[in-house]
Structure formats: C-alpha cells, structure tokens
DNA sequence: TCGAATTTTCAATAATTACTGAAAAATAAT
DNA sequence: ATTATTTTTCAGTAATTATTGAAAATTCGA
C-alpha cells in the first residue's frame, strides 16, 4: 500500500470513528491529518488536503485548540499561522479524558445531587426506583472520577507497565 | 422537586448526554425511561411517556436490545411485549464497554495492522511520522484492550474496592 | 496611518440523521 | 382457516448539524 493511500485511509477512518464519539467528522479528520504531518500546516494546507472551506477549517481548528489537541505554532519570519497536533497518543488520550470529565462527568454528577433531593415517600416504588438509579449513578460516577483523575495525572510509563501488572 | 419533574429532567439530560457519546437522543431517553421504571413497559407506554411514534420506539428498542441494555419480558397471559432495562449501572457500564470495544476498538486495531504495512523508506520523514503514529496507536490500543478486558470480566465489588486501592 | 495579508464570523444552504405514520408482515387466539 | 392484535418496515418528511463563501474584523509590515 502506498503512503498516499494509507494516509487517506487513516484520515477517513479516524473521521468516521469521531462520529461514534460525538465528535464531528471534519474535526477528527483535521486532527488525523495533523497527527501524521511531520511539519506544522497552515489553514490553506488543510483546506487543500481535505478539500474543505476556509471557514470550516478555521472553526474546527479552534475547537481542536479548545480541546487542547492542537497548538498554534509561530514560524520565524512567516506571517501565516501554523498548526501542529500532539503526536504522542497517550498524551492525546489523557487530554481527551481530562476534557470529557470536565465537560460531561462533572456536570452530570452535579445534576444527580440535585435530583437526589426529590420529594416523596421511599415506600412509593416509583420514588424508590428513581432514587436507587440516581444513587447508583452517583456512586459509580464518584469512583470513575477518582480513577480517571489518577489516570490523567499518571504518565505513559505508568500506563504501559504498572497499570497492566496491577490489572493482571 | 417533584418526582414527575425530576424524572423529566433525568430523561432529558440522559438523552443530551447520549448525543455526546454518538448515541441518538431518543435511544438514550428510552433507556433512561426504562431505567427509572419499576415495572416493564410496552411500546405504547413508551410512545405515550416520551411523545414519540411507534416506529421510532420500535427501532430504538431494537437497538437497545442489540446493545444488550434492554430485554424483552414476557408477561403471563399478556399478548403485548414488555421491555425492561438493566438497573445496575455497573452492569450497564460493563456492557457498553464490551460492545464499544467489539464495535470500535477491535476494527480500529485491525486497520492499524494493515496500515503499518505501507511501503516506503523510513528515512522519508512523511513515512516515518506516519508509521510512528500508527505504531503508537497500536501499542496504546493493545494496552487499552487488555485493561478493558479485565474491567469487563471483573465484578462490581472489584470496581468499588480493589481497583481504587490499586490506583491510589 | 494605510493597505495588503490573514483570520474570523455568520447567514444562507447543503448534507446528514432522525422521525412519522401507514402499510405489510408476523403472531396468536378462536 | 380466519381474524384481531401486535410488531416491523420503510418511503417520505422533518429536524438537526455541518459547510460554504463572502463580508467584516484583525493583524502587521512598510
């Protein structure tokens, strides 16, 4: 398989995978392209390589920067902005975990706290099942939260060696 | 807060959360409704409670069954089918991990194996960066795969006690 | 300070995804 | 076997989400 073909396939699959994870296809493709590009790219490079408009590139790049997955790079004597992506997949994963925890898990747990204050008699089975569900989610969430904190703070080496031994 | 209001909020938030995870809003809402319903529901119950059409309920229920999150229940002397959802959130999480691993991680790893056979000289930096990215993903994927296998095979108690101690 | 280069915004539009509802198929009681 | 009930399918439509492209804003060199 030729490099150009393999690159295309990687970009396209990474994009499809994104849609299964609530990330839009193009954003995932831009990320994929930057991961396999040895040097930083400009908006025009990305437009050309993925065949998408300037506005689209701009918005998705900005989102990727918000996610902490892409950085602006200043190149000596160049007017244009260049962009580059973190290439260490372990760092990418940690960053995504950190952000999703902040954006999704934390607010979900706040809501569960509120919902657990619902009025009503625990002898009513509707109330009981509701409260049991909420409380189950709260407990699960608290543990997941601690685990993910440890993962986010740990380093690659921990993941590749220690964790596995412990799990086995 | 009244139960009816709390139930509505739970269903609506669980639905919104679904969209961040590549699951359609309605499917997540049906799941939420079944989780907080003490008794099994029929398609008509779900149609009424969520204000959606029969076809919509039918398709989403079928998907939930495919995911292993909802079961058909036969009720003595009743013609209609009833549905119920697993209420233990830990089992729900394990089931989701298991399915996503099968549907997403496994095929992704297969693709990485193919892509690592790309032709070209490793001295070419385009080739090198590409191969390094693929190989990073393969290594990461293999470890994630082992970890998730252990998680899927473990029980709630393991998660709530042992895992945390090991991580701390 | 001006003007060219570059980035950002956003209303209009396209593309995708989800939903409806009625018809067809399946099921099971009589 | 017939018929009433229930489930499934799917073409048409609606709703949502993503993309374009041109105008506005910003940046920076001269």
GROMACS .gro file of C-alpha atoms (C1' of nucleotides) in nm:
model
  396
    1UNK     CA    1   0.000   0.000   0.000
    2UNK     CA    2   0.126   0.342  -0.097
    3UNK     CA    3   0.176   0.614   0.159
    4UNK     CA    4  -0.075   0.848   0.000
    5UNK     CA    5  -0.342   0.579   0.002
    6UNK     CA    6  -0.263   0.478   0.360
    7UNK     CA    7  -0.278   0.840   0.474
    8UNK     CA    8  -0.617   0.883   0.308
    9UNK     CA    9  -0.750   0.574   0.474
   10UNK     CA   10  -0.620   0.676   0.813
   11UNK     CA   11  -0.777   1.020   0.788
   12UNK     CA   12  -1.106   0.884   0.669
   13UNK     CA   13  -1.127   0.615   0.937
   14UNK     CA   14  -1.025   0.849   1.216
   15UNK     CA   15  -1.303   1.079   1.096
   16UNK     CA   16  -1.562   0.801   1.095
   17UNK     CA   17  -1.450   0.698   1.442
   18UNK     CA   18  -1.502   1.055   1.561
   19UNK     CA   19  -1.869   1.040   1.471
   20UNK     CA   20  -1.909   0.743   1.708
   21UNK     CA   21  -1.768   0.958   1.984
   22UNK     CA   22  -1.978   1.269   1.945
   23UNK     CA   23  -1.705   1.450   1.753
   24UNK     CA   24  -1.775   1.584   1.411
   25UNK     CA   25  -1.618   1.407   1.119
   26UNK     CA   26  -1.419   1.701   0.990
   27UNK     CA   27  -1.273   1.790   1.326
   28UNK     CA   28  -1.146   1.435   1.366
   29UNK     CA   29  -1.006   1.441   1.010
   30UNK     CA   30  -0.818   1.765   1.069
   31UNK     CA   31  -0.675   1.610   1.383
   32UNK     CA   32  -0.576   1.296   1.195
   33UNK     CA   33  -0.409   1.499   0.921
   34UNK     CA   34  -0.208   1.700   1.171
   35UNK     CA   35  -0.102   1.389   1.359
   36UNK     CA   36   0.055   1.235   1.050
   37UNK     CA   37   0.208   1.560   0.921
   38UNK     CA   38   0.576   1.594   1.011
   39UNK     CA   39   0.566   1.972   0.990
   40UNK     CA   40   0.309   2.228   1.102
   41UNK     CA   41   0.042   2.316   0.846
   42UNK     CA   42  -0.142   2.637   0.759
   43UNK     CA   43  -0.514   2.675   0.714
   44UNK     CA   44  -0.454   2.671   0.339
   45UNK     CA   45  -0.265   2.342   0.358
   46UNK     CA   46  -0.553   2.185   0.546
   47UNK     CA   47  -0.811   2.330   0.306
   48UNK     CA   48  -0.619   2.182   0.015
   49UNK     CA   49  -0.551   1.841   0.164
   50UNK     CA   50  -0.902   1.779   0.296
   51UNK     CA   51  -1.092   1.976   0.032
   52UNK     CA   52  -1.289   2.187   0.274
   53UNK     CA   53  -1.361   2.556   0.304
   54UNK     CA   54  -1.163   2.815   0.495
   55UNK     CA   55  -1.442   2.878   0.743
   56UNK     CA   56  -1.472   2.509   0.817
   57UNK     CA   57  -1.100   2.471   0.880
   58UNK     CA   58  -1.099   2.776   1.099
   59UNK     CA   59  -1.384   2.662   1.321
   60UNK     CA   60  -1.261   2.308   1.361
   61UNK     CA   61  -0.907   2.416   1.433
   62UNK     CA   62  -1.039   2.646   1.701
   63UNK     CA   63  -1.234   2.360   1.860
   64UNK     CA   64  -0.928   2.138   1.849
   65UNK     CA   65  -0.729   2.409   2.024
   66UNK     CA   66  -1.004   2.434   2.290
   67UNK     CA   67  -0.974   2.060   2.341
   68UNK     CA   68  -0.600   2.105   2.389
   69UNK     CA   69  -0.523   1.871   2.099
   70UNK     CA   70  -0.375   2.123   1.856
   71UNK     CA   71  -0.139   2.416   1.905
   72UNK     CA   72  -0.065   2.728   1.710
   73UNK     CA   73   0.297   2.746   1.604
   74UNK     CA   74   0.479   3.064   1.513
   75UNK     CA   75   0.726   3.025   1.234
   76UNK     CA   76   1.017   3.266   1.214
   77UNK     CA   77   0.952   3.537   0.959
   78UNK     CA   78   0.620   3.395   0.844
   79UNK     CA   79   0.301   3.594   0.851
   80UNK     CA   80   0.067   3.295   0.844
   81UNK     CA   81  -0.026   3.086   1.145
   82UNK     CA   82   0.082   2.724   1.152
   83UNK     CA   83  -0.080   2.441   1.342
   84UNK     CA   84   0.051   2.121   1.486
   85UNK     CA   85  -0.100   1.831   1.681
   86UNK     CA   86   0.034   1.638   1.976
   87UNK     CA   87   0.172   1.316   1.831
   88UNK     CA   88   0.206   1.114   2.150
   89UNK     CA   89  -0.118   0.916   2.154
   90UNK     CA   90  -0.101   0.865   2.529
   91UNK     CA   91  -0.096   1.240   2.583
   92UNK     CA   92  -0.385   1.275   2.339
   93UNK     CA   93  -0.587   1.019   2.533
   94UNK     CA   94  -0.514   1.184   2.867
   95UNK     CA   95  -0.616   1.521   2.732
   96UNK     CA   96  -0.943   1.384   2.597
   97UNK     CA   97  -1.021   1.208   2.925
   98UNK     CA   98  -0.949   1.526   3.117
   99UNK     CA   99  -1.174   1.738   2.898
  100UNK     CA  100  -1.462   1.494   2.884
  101UNK     CA  101  -1.451   1.453   3.256
  102UNK     CA  102  -1.475   1.827   3.298
  103UNK     CA  103  -1.740   1.878   3.032
  104UNK     CA  104  -1.960   1.576   3.095
  105UNK     CA  105  -1.894   1.379   3.411
  106UNK     CA  106  -1.867   1.677   3.646
  107UNK     CA  107  -2.197   1.841   3.539
  108UNK     CA  108  -2.374   1.504   3.536
  109UNK     CA  109  -2.271   1.446   3.897
  110UNK     CA  110  -2.394   1.792   3.995
  111UNK     CA  111  -2.731   1.711   3.841
  112UNK     CA  112  -2.754   1.378   4.024
  113UNK     CA  113  -2.700   1.564   4.353
  114UNK     CA  114  -2.994   1.786   4.273
  115UNK     CA  115  -3.216   1.502   4.160
  116UNK     CA  116  -3.149   1.304   4.475
  117UNK     CA  117  -3.336   1.575   4.665
  118UNK     CA  118  -3.666   1.475   4.502
  119UNK     CA  119  -3.967   1.478   4.740
  120UNK     CA  120  -4.180   1.176   4.806
  121UNK     CA  121  -4.207   0.865   5.012
  122UNK     CA  122  -3.943   0.596   4.962
  123UNK     CA  123  -4.221   0.343   5.007
  124UNK     CA  124  -4.364   0.450   4.674
  125UNK     CA  125  -4.188   0.220   4.430
  126UNK     CA  126  -4.165   0.488   4.161
  127UNK     CA  127  -3.976   0.706   4.407
  128UNK     CA  128  -3.763   0.418   4.527
  129UNK     CA  129  -3.652   0.304   4.183
  130UNK     CA  130  -3.578   0.661   4.082
  131UNK     CA  131  -3.368   0.729   4.391
  132UNK     CA  132  -3.188   0.398   4.360
  133UNK     CA  133  -3.097   0.473   3.999
  134UNK     CA  134  -2.970   0.820   4.087
  135UNK     CA  135  -2.775   0.692   4.383
  136UNK     CA  136  -2.621   0.414   4.172
  137UNK     CA  137  -2.508   0.666   3.915
  138UNK     CA  138  -2.365   0.891   4.186
  139UNK     CA  139  -2.163   0.610   4.338
  140UNK     CA  140  -2.041   0.488   4.003
  141UNK     CA  141  -1.956   0.841   3.897
  142UNK     CA  142  -1.758   0.913   4.212
  143UNK     CA  143  -1.543   0.604   4.159
  144UNK     CA  144  -1.498   0.667   3.789
  145UNK     CA  145  -1.400   1.022   3.874
  146UNK     CA  146  -1.124   0.913   4.112
  147UNK     CA  147  -0.994   0.653   3.872
  148UNK     CA  148  -0.982   0.896   3.584
  149UNK     CA  149  -0.806   1.154   3.800
  150UNK     CA  150  -0.531   0.906   3.868
  151UNK     CA  151  -0.509   0.815   3.501
  152UNK     CA  152  -0.492   1.178   3.394
  153UNK     CA  153  -0.217   1.253   3.641
  154UNK     CA  154  -0.013   0.946   3.563
  155UNK     CA  155   0.244   0.920   3.288
  156UNK     CA  156   0.281   0.697   2.987
  157UNK     CA  157   0.519   0.466   3.160
  158UNK     CA  158   0.270   0.403   3.437
  159UNK     CA  159   0.010   0.312   3.183
  160UNK     CA  160   0.234   0.082   2.986
  161UNK     CA  161   0.381  -0.111   3.276
  162UNK     CA  162   0.243  -0.069   3.625
  163UNK     CA  163  -0.122  -0.049   3.539
  164UNK     CA  164  -0.116  -0.363   3.338
  165UNK     CA  165   0.061  -0.563   3.605
  166UNK     CA  166  -0.190  -0.449   3.861
  167UNK     CA  167  -0.476  -0.542   3.640
  168UNK     CA  168  -0.343  -0.886   3.561
  169UNK     CA  169  -3.860   1.896   4.343
  170UNK     CA  170  -4.149   1.672   4.244
  171UNK     CA  171  -4.091   1.322   4.115
  172UNK     CA  172  -4.251   1.390   3.779
  173UNK     CA  173  -4.027   1.690   3.725
  174UNK     CA  174  -3.716   1.504   3.838
  175UNK     CA  175  -3.796   1.213   3.608
  176UNK     CA  176  -3.838   1.450   3.314
  177UNK     CA  177  -3.507   1.616   3.387
  178UNK     CA  178  -3.328   1.287   3.422
  179UNK     CA  179  -3.464   1.159   3.091
  180UNK     CA  180  -3.383   1.478   2.912
  181UNK     CA  181  -3.028   1.501   3.047
  182UNK     CA  182  -2.952   1.137   2.983
  183UNK     CA  183  -3.068   1.198   2.626
  184UNK     CA  184  -2.849   1.503   2.583
  185UNK     CA  185  -2.553   1.310   2.724
  186UNK     CA  186  -2.615   1.036   2.468
  187UNK     CA  187  -2.556   1.279   2.183
  188UNK     CA  188  -2.205   1.345   2.320
  189UNK     CA  189  -2.138   0.975   2.300
  190UNK     CA  190  -2.253   0.901   1.948
  191UNK     CA  191  -2.589   0.768   2.067
  192UNK     CA  192  -2.906   0.921   1.939
  193UNK     CA  193  -3.105   1.130   2.179
  194UNK     CA  194  -3.419   0.919   2.167
  195UNK     CA  195  -3.242   0.591   2.221
  196UNK     CA  196  -3.079   0.733   2.533
  197UNK     CA  197  -3.414   0.868   2.652
  198UNK     CA  198  -3.587   0.535   2.609
  199UNK     CA  199  -3.306   0.378   2.807
  200UNK     CA  200  -3.338   0.643   3.079
  201UNK     CA  201  -3.713   0.591   3.100
  202UNK     CA  202  -3.678   0.216   3.135
  203UNK     CA  203  -3.408   0.252   3.400
  204UNK     CA  204  -3.636   0.455   3.626
  205UNK     CA  205  -3.950   0.249   3.561
  206UNK     CA  206  -4.017  -0.006   3.833
  207UNK     CA  207  -4.217  -0.231   3.601
  208UNK     CA  208  -4.164  -0.334   3.241
  209UNK     CA  209  -4.325  -0.108   2.979
  210UNK     CA  210  -4.490  -0.172   2.644
  211UNK     CA  211  -4.420   0.013   2.322
  212UNK     CA  212  -4.742   0.208   2.383
  213UNK     CA  213  -4.627   0.314   2.729
  214UNK     CA  214  -4.303   0.446   2.586
  215UNK     CA  215  -4.481   0.622   2.299
  216UNK     CA  216  -4.707   0.795   2.549
  217UNK     CA  217  -4.443   0.891   2.801
  218UNK     CA  218  -4.191   1.025   2.553
  219UNK     CA  219  -4.435   1.150   2.292
  220UNK     CA  220  -4.278   0.968   2.002
  221UNK     CA  221  -4.410   0.748   1.725
  222UNK     CA  222  -4.449   0.373   1.725
  223UNK     CA  223  -4.186   0.326   1.456
  224UNK     CA  224  -3.938   0.532   1.649
  225UNK     CA  225  -3.991   0.336   1.968
  226UNK     CA  226  -3.963   0.009   1.782
  227UNK     CA  227  -3.633   0.093   1.614
  228UNK     CA  228  -3.469   0.233   1.922
  229UNK     CA  229  -3.582  -0.054   2.140
  230UNK     CA  230  -3.435  -0.294   1.890
  231UNK     CA  231  -3.103  -0.108   1.900
  232UNK     CA  232  -3.104  -0.111   2.279
  233UNK     CA  233  -3.162  -0.485   2.273
  234UNK     CA  234  -2.868  -0.523   2.030
  235UNK     CA  235  -2.655  -0.331   2.276
  236UNK     CA  236  -2.764  -0.570   2.548
  237UNK     CA  237  -2.909  -0.287   2.757
  238UNK     CA  238  -3.277  -0.377   2.732
  239UNK     CA  239  -3.460  -0.708   2.746
  240UNK     CA  240  -3.795  -0.831   2.625
  241UNK     CA  241  -4.009  -0.956   2.907
  242UNK     CA  242  -4.299  -1.194   2.870
  243UNK     CA  243  -4.587  -1.127   3.100
  244UNK     CA  244  -4.815  -1.412   3.193
  245UNK     CA  245  -5.132  -1.405   2.986
  246UNK     CA  246  -5.046  -1.082   2.804
  247UNK     CA  247  -5.031  -1.059   2.429
  248UNK     CA  248  -4.812  -0.749   2.417
  249UNK     CA  249  -4.438  -0.744   2.461
  250UNK     CA  250  -4.291  -0.570   2.761
  251UNK     CA  251  -3.945  -0.421   2.795
  252UNK     CA  252  -3.717  -0.365   3.086
  253UNK     CA  253  -3.368  -0.223   3.131
  254UNK     CA  254  -3.081  -0.340   3.346
  255UNK     CA  255  -3.086  -0.114   3.651
  256UNK     CA  256  -2.741  -0.189   3.792
  257UNK     CA  257  -2.532   0.092   3.648
  258UNK     CA  258  -2.211  -0.106   3.682
  259UNK     CA  259  -2.353  -0.381   3.461
  260UNK     CA  260  -2.468  -0.115   3.215
  261UNK     CA  261  -2.119   0.033   3.201
  262UNK     CA  262  -1.956  -0.307   3.152
  263UNK     CA  263  -2.196  -0.391   2.874
  264UNK     CA  264  -2.127  -0.064   2.696
  265UNK     CA  265  -1.751  -0.109   2.729
  266UNK     CA  266  -1.778  -0.461   2.594
  267UNK     CA  267  -1.982  -0.355   2.292
  268UNK     CA  268  -1.777  -0.050   2.205
  269UNK     CA  269  -1.461  -0.249   2.229
  270UNK     CA  270  -1.603  -0.501   1.986
  271UNK     CA  271  -1.754  -0.247   1.750
  272UNK     CA  272  -1.481   0.016   1.752
  273UNK     CA  273  -1.152  -0.078   1.913
  274UNK     CA  274  -1.119  -0.419   1.752
  275UNK     CA  275  -1.175  -0.299   1.391
  276UNK     CA  276  -0.952   0.003   1.450
  277UNK     CA  277  -0.669  -0.225   1.557
  278UNK     CA  278  -0.719  -0.443   1.250
  279UNK     CA  279  -0.690  -0.135   1.031
  280UNK     CA  280  -0.372  -0.021   1.206
  281UNK     CA  281  -0.216  -0.360   1.130
  282UNK     CA  282  -0.292  -0.311   0.762
  283UNK     CA  283  -0.170   0.046   0.756
  284UNK     CA  284   0.158  -0.047   0.918
  285UNK     CA  285   0.240  -0.241   0.601
  286UNK     CA  286   0.269   0.081   0.400
  287UNK     CA  287   0.560   0.083   0.150
  288UNK     CA  288   0.832   0.343   0.159
  289UNK     CA  289   1.161   0.434   0.314
  290UNK     CA  290   1.162   0.505   0.686
  291UNK     CA  291   1.416   0.777   0.613
  292UNK     CA  292   1.145   0.975   0.440
  293UNK     CA  293   1.001   1.180   0.724
  294UNK     CA  294   0.648   1.157   0.590
  295UNK     CA  295   0.674   0.780   0.608
  296UNK     CA  296   0.842   0.788   0.945
  297UNK     CA  297   0.584   1.012   1.111
  298UNK     CA  298   0.304   0.807   0.962
  299UNK     CA  299   0.447   0.477   1.084
  300UNK     CA  300   0.526   0.619   1.425
  301UNK     CA  301   0.169   0.741   1.464
  302UNK     CA  302   0.026   0.405   1.360
  303UNK     CA  303   0.262   0.217   1.585
  304UNK     CA  304   0.177   0.444   1.878
  305UNK     CA  305  -0.191   0.380   1.827
  306UNK     CA  306  -0.131   0.006   1.802
  307UNK     CA  307   0.063  -0.004   2.127
  308UNK     CA  308  -0.188   0.213   2.305
  309UNK     CA  309  -0.475   0.009   2.168
  310UNK     CA  310  -0.325  -0.320   2.277
  311UNK     CA  311  -0.286  -0.197   2.634
  312UNK     CA  312  -0.630  -0.039   2.643
  313UNK     CA  313  -0.768  -0.365   2.509
  314UNK     CA  314  -0.614  -0.572   2.790
  315UNK     CA  315  -0.723  -0.326   3.054
  316UNK     CA  316  -1.080  -0.318   2.928
  317UNK     CA  317  -1.092  -0.696   2.910
  318UNK     CA  318  -1.009  -0.713   3.277
  319UNK     CA  319  -1.267  -0.448   3.359
  320UNK     CA  320  -1.536  -0.626   3.158
  321UNK     CA  321  -1.466  -0.955   3.329
  322UNK     CA  322  -1.447  -0.812   3.678
  323UNK     CA  323  -1.743  -0.756   3.905
  324UNK     CA  324  -1.886  -0.454   4.077
  325UNK     CA  325  -1.712  -0.528   4.400
  326UNK     CA  326  -1.376  -0.527   4.228
  327UNK     CA  327  -1.450  -0.191   4.082
  328UNK     CA  328  -1.571  -0.038   4.404
  329UNK     CA  329  -1.289  -0.158   4.625
  330UNK     CA  330  -0.984  -0.326   4.479
  331UNK     CA  331  -0.939  -0.110   4.173
  332UNK     CA  332  -0.940   0.208   4.368
  333UNK     CA  333  -0.687   0.085   4.621
  334UNK     CA  334  -0.459  -0.025   4.341
  335UNK     CA  335  -0.487   0.308   4.173
  336UNK     CA  336  -0.420   0.508   4.486
  337DT     C1'  337  -0.156   5.563   0.905
  338DC     C1'  338  -0.253   5.298   0.523
  339DG     C1'  339  -0.325   4.888   0.286
  340DA     C1'  340  -0.236   4.410   0.196
  341DA     C1'  341  -0.246   3.965   0.410
  342DT     C1'  342  -0.471   3.676   0.711
  343DT     C1'  343  -0.823   3.524   1.030
  344DT     C1'  344  -1.285   3.519   1.199
  345DT     C1'  345  -1.773   3.538   1.176
  346DC     C1'  346  -2.218   3.406   1.035
  347DA     C1'  347  -2.638   3.397   0.728
  348DA     C1'  348  -2.761   3.103   0.372
  349DT     C1'  349  -2.751   2.643   0.215
  350DA     C1'  350  -2.629   2.167   0.189
  351DA     C1'  351  -2.586   1.724   0.391
  352DT     C1'  352  -2.693   1.415   0.726
  353DT     C1'  353  -2.959   1.199   1.057
  354DA     C1'  354  -3.386   1.108   1.295
  355DC     C1'  355  -3.891   1.052   1.299
  356DT     C1'  356  -4.352   0.966   1.142
  357DG     C1'  357  -4.731   0.704   1.010
  358DA     C1'  358  -4.947   0.395   0.738
  359DA     C1'  359  -4.898  -0.040   0.507
  360DA     C1'  360  -4.715  -0.500   0.533
  361DA     C1'  361  -4.576  -0.883   0.798
  362DA     C1'  362  -4.597  -1.165   1.182
  363DT     C1'  363  -4.827  -1.365   1.570
  364DA     C1'  364  -5.164  -1.598   1.821
  365DA     C1'  365  -5.647  -1.656   1.980
  366DT     C1'  366  -6.084  -1.859   1.830
  367DA     C1'  367  -5.855  -2.110   0.837
  368DT     C1'  368  -5.999  -1.668   0.979
  369DT     C1'  369  -5.949  -1.258   1.211
  370DA     C1'  370  -5.792  -0.933   1.559
  371DT     C1'  371  -5.384  -0.777   1.771
  372DT     C1'  372  -4.925  -0.652   1.773
  373DT     C1'  373  -4.476  -0.573   1.562
  374DT     C1'  374  -4.186  -0.434   1.190
  375DT     C1'  375  -4.056  -0.191   0.788
  376DC     C1'  376  -3.957   0.196   0.515
  377DA     C1'  377  -4.063   0.589   0.188
  378DG     C1'  378  -4.146   1.047   0.272
  379DT     C1'  379  -4.067   1.432   0.562
  380DA     C1'  380  -3.890   1.691   0.939
  381DA     C1'  381  -3.526   1.835   1.232
  382DT     C1'  382  -3.066   1.881   1.318
  383DT     C1'  383  -2.599   1.956   1.226
  384DA     C1'  384  -2.220   2.081   0.923
  385DT     C1'  385  -2.031   2.358   0.549
  386DT     C1'  386  -1.966   2.727   0.242
  387DG     C1'  387  -1.816   3.162   0.100
  388DA     C1'  388  -1.819   3.629   0.116
  389DA     C1'  389  -1.804   4.022   0.423
  390DA     C1'  390  -1.612   4.207   0.842
  391DA     C1'  391  -1.253   4.226   1.161
  392DT     C1'  392  -0.791   4.186   1.280
  393DT     C1'  393  -0.301   4.185   1.227
  394DC     C1'  394   0.116   4.355   1.085
  395DG     C1'  395   0.461   4.541   0.757
  396DA     C1'  396   0.601   4.945   0.518
   0.00000   0.00000   0.00000
